[in-house]
Amino acid sequence: MSLVAIDWGTSSLRGALLDADGRVVDERSAARGILSVPAGEFGAVFDTLFGDWMRGPGQPRCLISGMAGSKQGWVEAPYGHCPAGLADIAAQTLAVDGDRIAMVPGLSHEQDGVPDVMRGEEVQIFGAMALTGRRDGLFVLPGTHNKWARVADGRVTGFRTFMTGEFYALLGTHSILSRTIDTQAPLNEAAFMLGVAQAGNNEGLLHNAFGARTLSLFGRMGAADLASYLSGVLIGEELRTQSLHAKGEVVLIGAPALTQRYALALQASGVASRTLGAEATWAGLHALAQTLYPS
Amino acid sequence: MSLVAIDWGTSSLRGALLDADGRVVDERSAARGILSVPAGEFGAVFDTLFGDWMRGPGQPRCLISGMAGSKQGWVEAPYGHCPAGLADIAAQTLAVDGDRIAMVPGLSHEQDGVPDVMRGEEVQIFGAMALTGRRDGLFVLPGTHNKWARVADGRVTGFRTFMTGEFYALLGTHSILSRTIDTQAPLNEAAFMLGVAQAGNNEGLLHNAFGARTLSLFGRMGAADLASYLSGVLIGEELRTQSLHAKGEVVLIGAPALTQRYALALQASGVASRTLGAEATWAGLHALAQTLYPS
């Protein structure tokens, strides 16, 4: 059986046609994140973009993960709770528009009375488990809202969100730092690692971010290097608390421009890592389909 | 001798005419922060606003503190270095436009290879020392870029800047949180204290700020209370590292709407505080004038 695997996020949409073994037969993406789709038009957008795949040989099924399952999406698939394994997620998928399309629920996890959530990353984590054979450890998914997830015996036992990508954009665009930082500059590893080290002083981001202002004021660092420094301060702030939970190699899942930075910072803390990209999403949806539709 | 005391900041300008005992005879403010004054026109703006005071009886002198002494200001008064007492600051004031007007330098302090700076707050700290008789302890100046300064034997021995006010504005205006937070709402002490307590989990601001998103997502807190909660998360993040340095009563200097929050958060940590407002600036400039111009 073929699978139409969809990762439908807030600002973008990606799909892959997978064969029975999970191999990618075809791939597509479109700038049709859920924010761009009016309520009631999700079915039409889906049909325009993926209708030909769905009408293909063998009546493929479709699994959709990501924000399309949120309140603002196509249909709301309520969050599952940690700890959650693949079977738990499979049991909570929600049929959409007949029984050939199903929405994957996100995960929530409560800590000290405050909930945390993910939608789509859970699929990437299960995909990474399938691809690496790892069933324990720390899985990190850099992005606008980074996730640090702990996995034990194949189940996600808990996770934390960090608004690192969003803070970097806010500071680089709207703050006083934006005047003296060139966020388009390529990574300078030395400046980045200085920022990571600075975060280790435990004075917190509110203080350490100001260092990117004063280093400019005193002419110690130029606009290009300051972007790397600020990125290091932010990622170092995550590592300060999260890298303690690493037991063995950390699995990084995401775009290379981001995972590279986490790998560097982790390495400096003596933590090894390995990196996966978009293939984790397709592997996760394939694994979920195998659980849902055993042949 | 009378003193024309001026606090000339980035976005605003305040002045007071003080008598020989430091009492306020007259007070003025104008929306003429340094950002609104073209280079070369500082003298004219000063004369328009304060010329009548300067031409008053007894040929008053004038002291100016704040960003007017920065590179973008009237004349650049290079930063003094910590530790610094009133006499050190006095020795570094810079004559402007003849010898009756002097610019007060700011202070810098270097920690782990990263400089920190203040301009204007040093005068408030010396003023607070004069008003309270305190010559040791922790002095906190809430604002866009908060300062936590340590004082020993009447000298500022070191300080840290925290971008708390700016982060609150960034998050409340430009982040994903802005959609579900009402930053115009009055303080809700209970929600604020929940945020302060949350910051104590040491997971860092990047994670705890996301709690303001999820508490809304799960309908646990409304937009008005979330503003107080986020404020508590931010201020709690400062206290997490800084309140350890409190020995005895902390001196808070600033606008009541802000100092009130710090007083509440400190109290919850078992740290007492007392609060001063704008009078600290005038007392500081008066003390500096007495050092500079002994009669």
Coordinates of N, CA and C in Angstrom, one line a residue, chain A residues 10 35 67 71-72 79 81 108 110-117 145 147 150 159-164 166-167 170-171 174-177 179 198 201-215 217-218 220 229 233-235 237-238 240-242 245, chain B residues 10 35 67 71-72 79 81 108 110-117 145 147 150 159-164 166-167 170-171 174-177 179 198 201-215 217-218 220 229 233-235 237-238 240-242 245:
Chain A
T10 N 2.3 25.6 10.1 CA 1.8 26.9 10.2 C 2.0 27.7 8.9
L35 N -2.1 29.0 8.1 CA -2.4 30.4 8.2 C -3.0 31.0 6.9
M67 N 0.4 21.3 12.3 CA -0.6 22.2 12.8 C -2.0 22.1 12.1
K71 N -6.6 23.6 16.5 CA -7.9 24.2 16.4 C -8.1 25.1 15.2
Q72 N -7.0 25.7 14.7 CA -7.0 26.6 13.5 C -6.8 25.8 12.2
Y79 N -4.6 16.7 21.6 CA -3.2 16.2 22.0 C -3.3 14.9 22.8
H81 N -1.1 12.4 25.4 CA -0.3 12.7 26.6 C 1.0 11.9 26.7
S108 N 1.0 16.5 24.4 CA 1.2 17.5 25.4 C 1.8 16.9 26.6
E110 N 2.7 18.0 30.8 CA 2.5 19.1 31.9 C 3.7 19.0 32.9
Q111 N 4.2 20.2 33.3 CA 5.3 20.2 34.2 C 5.0 21.4 35.2
D112 N 5.0 21.2 36.5 CA 4.8 22.2 37.4 C 3.5 23.1 37.1
G113 N 2.5 22.4 36.7 CA 1.2 23.1 36.4 C 1.2 23.9 35.1
V114 N 2.2 23.8 34.3 CA 2.2 24.5 33.0 C 2.3 23.5 31.9
P115 N 1.3 23.5 30.9 CA 1.4 22.5 29.8 C 2.4 22.9 28.8
D116 N 2.9 21.9 28.1 CA 3.8 22.1 26.9 C 3.2 21.3 25.8
V117 N 3.4 21.7 24.5 CA 2.8 21.1 23.4 C 3.7 20.9 22.2
H145 N 10.2 27.2 17.4 CA 9.9 26.8 18.8 C 10.6 25.4 19.0
K147 N 12.1 21.9 20.2 CA 11.7 20.9 21.2 C 12.9 20.1 21.7
R150 N 12.6 13.8 25.6 CA 13.3 12.6 26.3 C 12.5 11.4 25.9
F159 N 8.9 16.5 27.4 CA 9.7 17.4 26.5 C 9.5 18.9 26.9
R160 N 10.4 19.7 26.4 CA 10.3 21.1 26.7 C 10.4 21.9 25.4
T161 N 9.6 23.0 25.3 CA 9.7 23.9 24.1 C 10.6 25.1 24.5
F162 N 11.4 25.5 23.6 CA 12.2 26.7 23.8 C 12.0 27.6 22.6
M163 N 11.7 28.9 22.9 CA 11.3 29.8 21.8 C 12.5 30.4 21.1
T164 N 13.6 29.6 20.9 CA 14.9 30.1 20.5 C 14.8 30.8 19.2
E166 N 12.3 32.0 17.5 CA 11.5 33.2 17.5 C 12.2 34.4 18.3
F167 N 12.9 34.1 19.4 CA 13.6 35.1 20.1 C 14.8 35.7 19.2
L170 N 13.1 38.0 16.8 CA 12.7 39.2 17.5 C 13.8 40.2 17.8
L171 N 14.9 39.6 18.3 CA 16.0 40.4 18.7 C 16.7 41.0 17.5
H174 N 13.6 43.6 15.8 CA 12.9 44.6 16.5 C 13.6 45.2 17.7
S175 N 14.7 44.6 18.2 CA 15.3 45.1 19.4 C 16.4 46.1 19.2
I176 N 16.9 46.7 20.2 CA 18.1 47.6 20.1 C 19.2 46.9 19.4
L177 N 19.3 45.6 19.6 CA 20.5 44.9 19.0 C 20.4 44.9 17.4
R179 N 20.1 47.0 15.3 CA 20.9 48.1 14.6 C 22.3 47.7 14.3
Q198 N 29.4 32.1 26.9 CA 28.9 33.2 27.8 C 27.6 32.7 28.5
N201 N 27.5 31.2 31.9 CA 27.7 32.0 33.2 C 26.5 32.0 34.0
N202 N 25.4 31.5 33.5 CA 24.1 31.3 34.3 C 23.5 32.7 34.7
E203 N 23.9 33.7 34.0 CA 23.3 35.0 34.4 C 22.0 35.2 33.6
G204 N 21.7 34.3 32.7 CA 20.4 34.4 32.0 C 20.4 35.2 30.7
L205 N 19.5 34.9 29.9 CA 19.4 35.6 28.5 C 19.2 37.1 28.6
L206 N 18.4 37.5 29.6 CA 18.1 39.0 29.7 C 19.4 39.8 29.8
H207 N 20.3 39.2 30.6 CA 21.6 39.9 30.7 C 22.6 39.6 29.5
N208 N 22.7 38.3 29.2 CA 23.7 38.0 28.2 C 23.4 38.5 26.8
A209 N 22.1 38.7 26.5 CA 21.8 39.3 25.2 C 22.3 40.8 25.1
F210 N 22.4 41.4 26.3 CA 22.9 42.8 26.3 C 24.3 42.9 25.9
G211 N 25.0 41.8 26.2 CA 26.5 41.7 25.8 C 26.6 41.9 24.3
A212 N 25.6 41.5 23.5 CA 25.7 41.7 22.0 C 25.6 43.2 21.7
R213 N 25.0 44.0 22.6 CA 25.0 45.4 22.4 C 26.3 46.1 22.8
T214 N 26.8 45.7 24.0 CA 28.1 46.3 24.5 C 29.3 45.9 23.7
L215 N 29.3 44.7 23.2 CA 30.5 44.3 22.4 C 30.5 45.1 21.1
L217 N 29.2 48.3 21.0 CA 29.5 49.7 21.5 C 30.9 49.9 21.7
F218 N 31.7 48.9 22.1 CA 33.1 49.0 22.4 C 33.9 48.6 21.2
R220 N 34.2 45.7 19.8 CA 34.9 44.5 20.0 C 34.5 43.4 19.0
Y229 N 27.3 35.3 17.5 CA 27.4 35.4 19.0 C 26.1 35.3 19.7
V233 N 24.6 32.6 22.3 CA 24.0 32.9 23.6 C 22.6 32.2 23.7
L234 N 21.8 32.3 22.7 CA 20.5 31.7 22.7 C 20.6 30.1 22.8
I235 N 21.3 29.5 22.0 CA 21.4 28.1 22.0 C 22.1 27.6 23.2
E237 N 21.9 28.9 26.1 CA 20.9 29.0 27.1 C 20.1 27.8 27.2
E238 N 19.8 27.2 26.1 CA 19.0 25.9 26.0 C 19.9 24.8 26.6
R240 N 22.3 24.9 28.6 CA 22.6 25.1 30.0 C 21.8 24.1 30.9
T241 N 20.5 23.9 30.6 CA 19.7 23.0 31.4 C 19.5 21.7 30.7
Q242 N 19.4 21.7 29.4 CA 18.9 20.5 28.7 C 20.0 19.4 28.4
H245 N 20.5 16.2 30.4 CA 19.7 15.1 30.3 C 20.2 14.1 29.2
Chain B
T10 N 17.5 58.9 26.3 CA 17.3 58.6 24.9 C 16.0 59.2 24.3
L35 N 17.5 61.2 20.8 CA 17.1 60.7 19.5 C 16.4 61.7 18.6
M67 N 22.1 59.8 28.6 CA 22.6 59.5 27.2 C 23.1 60.7 26.5
K71 N 28.0 58.8 22.6 CA 28.5 59.2 21.3 C 27.4 59.9 20.5
Q72 N 26.2 59.5 20.7 CA 25.1 60.1 19.9 C 24.5 61.4 20.6
Y79 N 33.1 56.6 29.6 CA 32.7 55.8 30.7 C 33.8 55.8 31.8
H81 N 35.2 53.7 35.3 CA 35.2 52.2 35.5 C 34.9 51.9 37.0
S108 N 31.3 51.9 33.2 CA 31.3 50.6 32.6 C 31.9 49.6 33.5
E110 N 33.5 45.4 33.4 CA 33.7 44.2 32.5 C 33.7 42.9 33.3
Q111 N 33.0 41.9 32.7 CA 32.9 40.6 33.4 C 33.1 39.6 32.3
D112 N 34.0 38.7 32.5 CA 34.2 37.5 31.6 C 34.4 38.0 30.2
G113 N 35.1 39.1 30.0 CA 35.4 39.6 28.7 C 34.3 40.4 28.0
V114 N 33.2 40.6 28.7 CA 32.1 41.3 28.1 C 31.8 42.6 28.9
P115 N 31.8 43.7 28.2 CA 31.6 45.0 29.0 C 30.1 45.2 29.3
D116 N 29.8 45.9 30.3 CA 28.5 46.3 30.6 C 28.5 47.9 30.8
V117 N 27.4 48.5 30.6 CA 27.4 50.0 30.7 C 26.1 50.6 31.4
H145 N 16.2 48.8 30.2 CA 17.4 48.0 30.4 C 17.7 48.2 31.9
K147 N 19.1 47.8 35.7 CA 20.5 47.7 36.2 C 20.4 47.1 37.6
R150 N 25.9 46.7 42.6 CA 26.4 46.3 43.9 C 27.2 47.5 44.4
F159 N 28.0 45.9 38.3 CA 26.6 45.9 37.9 C 26.3 45.0 36.7
R160 N 25.0 44.7 36.6 CA 24.6 43.9 35.4 C 23.4 44.6 34.8
T161 N 23.3 44.6 33.5 CA 22.1 45.1 32.8 C 21.3 43.9 32.4
F162 N 20.0 44.0 32.5 CA 19.0 43.0 32.1 C 18.0 43.7 31.2
M163 N 17.8 43.1 30.0 CA 16.9 43.8 29.0 C 15.4 43.5 29.2
T164 N 15.1 43.5 30.5 CA 13.7 43.0 30.9 C 12.6 43.8 30.3
E166 N 12.7 45.8 27.7 CA 12.6 45.7 26.2 C 12.1 44.3 25.8
F167 N 12.5 43.2 26.5 CA 11.9 41.9 26.2 C 10.4 41.8 26.4
L170 N 8.9 43.5 23.4 CA 9.1 42.7 22.2 C 8.1 41.6 22.2
L171 N 8.0 40.9 23.3 CA 7.1 39.7 23.4 C 5.6 40.1 23.3
H174 N 5.4 41.8 19.3 CA 5.8 41.2 18.1 C 5.8 39.7 18.1
S175 N 5.7 39.0 19.3 CA 5.9 37.6 19.3 C 4.5 36.9 19.2
I176 N 4.5 35.5 19.1 CA 3.3 34.8 19.1 C 2.5 35.0 20.3
L177 N 3.1 35.4 21.4 CA 2.4 35.7 22.7 C 1.5 36.9 22.6
R179 N -0.6 37.8 20.6 CA -2.0 37.5 20.2 C -3.0 37.2 21.3
Q198 N 7.5 30.4 38.6 CA 7.9 29.6 37.4 C 9.3 29.8 37.0
N201 N 12.2 27.7 38.3 CA 12.5 26.3 37.9 C 13.8 26.2 37.2
N202 N 14.4 27.4 36.9 CA 15.7 27.4 36.3 C 15.8 26.8 34.9
E203 N 14.6 26.7 34.2 CA 14.6 26.2 32.8 C 14.9 27.3 31.8
G204 N 14.9 28.6 32.3 CA 15.3 29.7 31.5 C 14.1 30.3 30.8
L205 N 14.3 31.6 30.4 CA 13.3 32.4 29.8 C 12.7 31.8 28.5
L206 N 13.6 31.2 27.6 CA 13.2 30.7 26.3 C 12.1 29.6 26.5
H207 N 12.2 28.9 27.6 CA 11.2 27.9 27.8 C 10.0 28.5 28.6
N208 N 10.3 29.2 29.7 CA 9.2 29.7 30.5 C 8.2 30.7 29.8
A209 N 8.8 31.4 28.9 CA 7.9 32.4 28.1 C 6.9 31.6 27.3
F210 N 7.3 30.4 26.8 CA 6.3 29.6 26.1 C 5.1 29.1 26.9
G211 N 5.3 29.1 28.2 CA 4.2 28.8 29.1 C 3.1 29.8 29.0
A212 N 3.4 31.0 28.7 CA 2.4 32.1 28.5 C 1.5 31.7 27.3
R213 N 2.1 31.0 26.3 CA 1.4 30.6 25.1 C 0.5 29.4 25.5
T214 N 1.0 28.4 26.2 CA 0.2 27.2 26.4 C -0.9 27.4 27.5
L215 N -0.6 28.3 28.4 CA -1.6 28.5 29.4 C -2.8 29.2 28.8
L217 N -3.5 28.6 25.4 CA -4.0 27.5 24.5 C -5.0 26.6 25.3
F218 N -4.7 26.3 26.5 CA -5.5 25.4 27.3 C -6.6 26.1 28.1
R220 N -6.3 28.2 30.5 CA -6.0 28.3 31.9 C -5.9 29.7 32.4
Y229 N 1.5 37.5 34.3 CA 2.3 36.2 34.4 C 3.7 36.4 33.7
V233 N 7.5 36.1 35.0 CA 8.5 35.2 34.4 C 9.8 36.0 34.2
L234 N 9.6 37.2 33.6 CA 10.8 38.0 33.2 C 11.5 38.5 34.5
I235 N 10.8 39.1 35.4 CA 11.4 39.7 36.6 C 11.9 38.5 37.5
E237 N 13.2 35.8 36.4 CA 14.5 35.4 35.8 C 15.6 36.3 36.2
E238 N 15.4 37.6 36.5 CA 16.4 38.5 37.1 C 16.7 38.0 38.5
R240 N 16.4 35.3 40.0 CA 17.0 34.0 40.1 C 18.5 34.1 40.4
T241 N 19.2 35.0 39.7 CA 20.6 35.1 39.9 C 21.0 36.3 40.8
Q242 N 20.2 37.4 40.7 CA 20.6 38.6 41.3 C 20.3 38.7 42.8
H245 N 22.6 38.2 45.7 CA 23.6 39.2 46.1 C 23.1 40.2 47.1

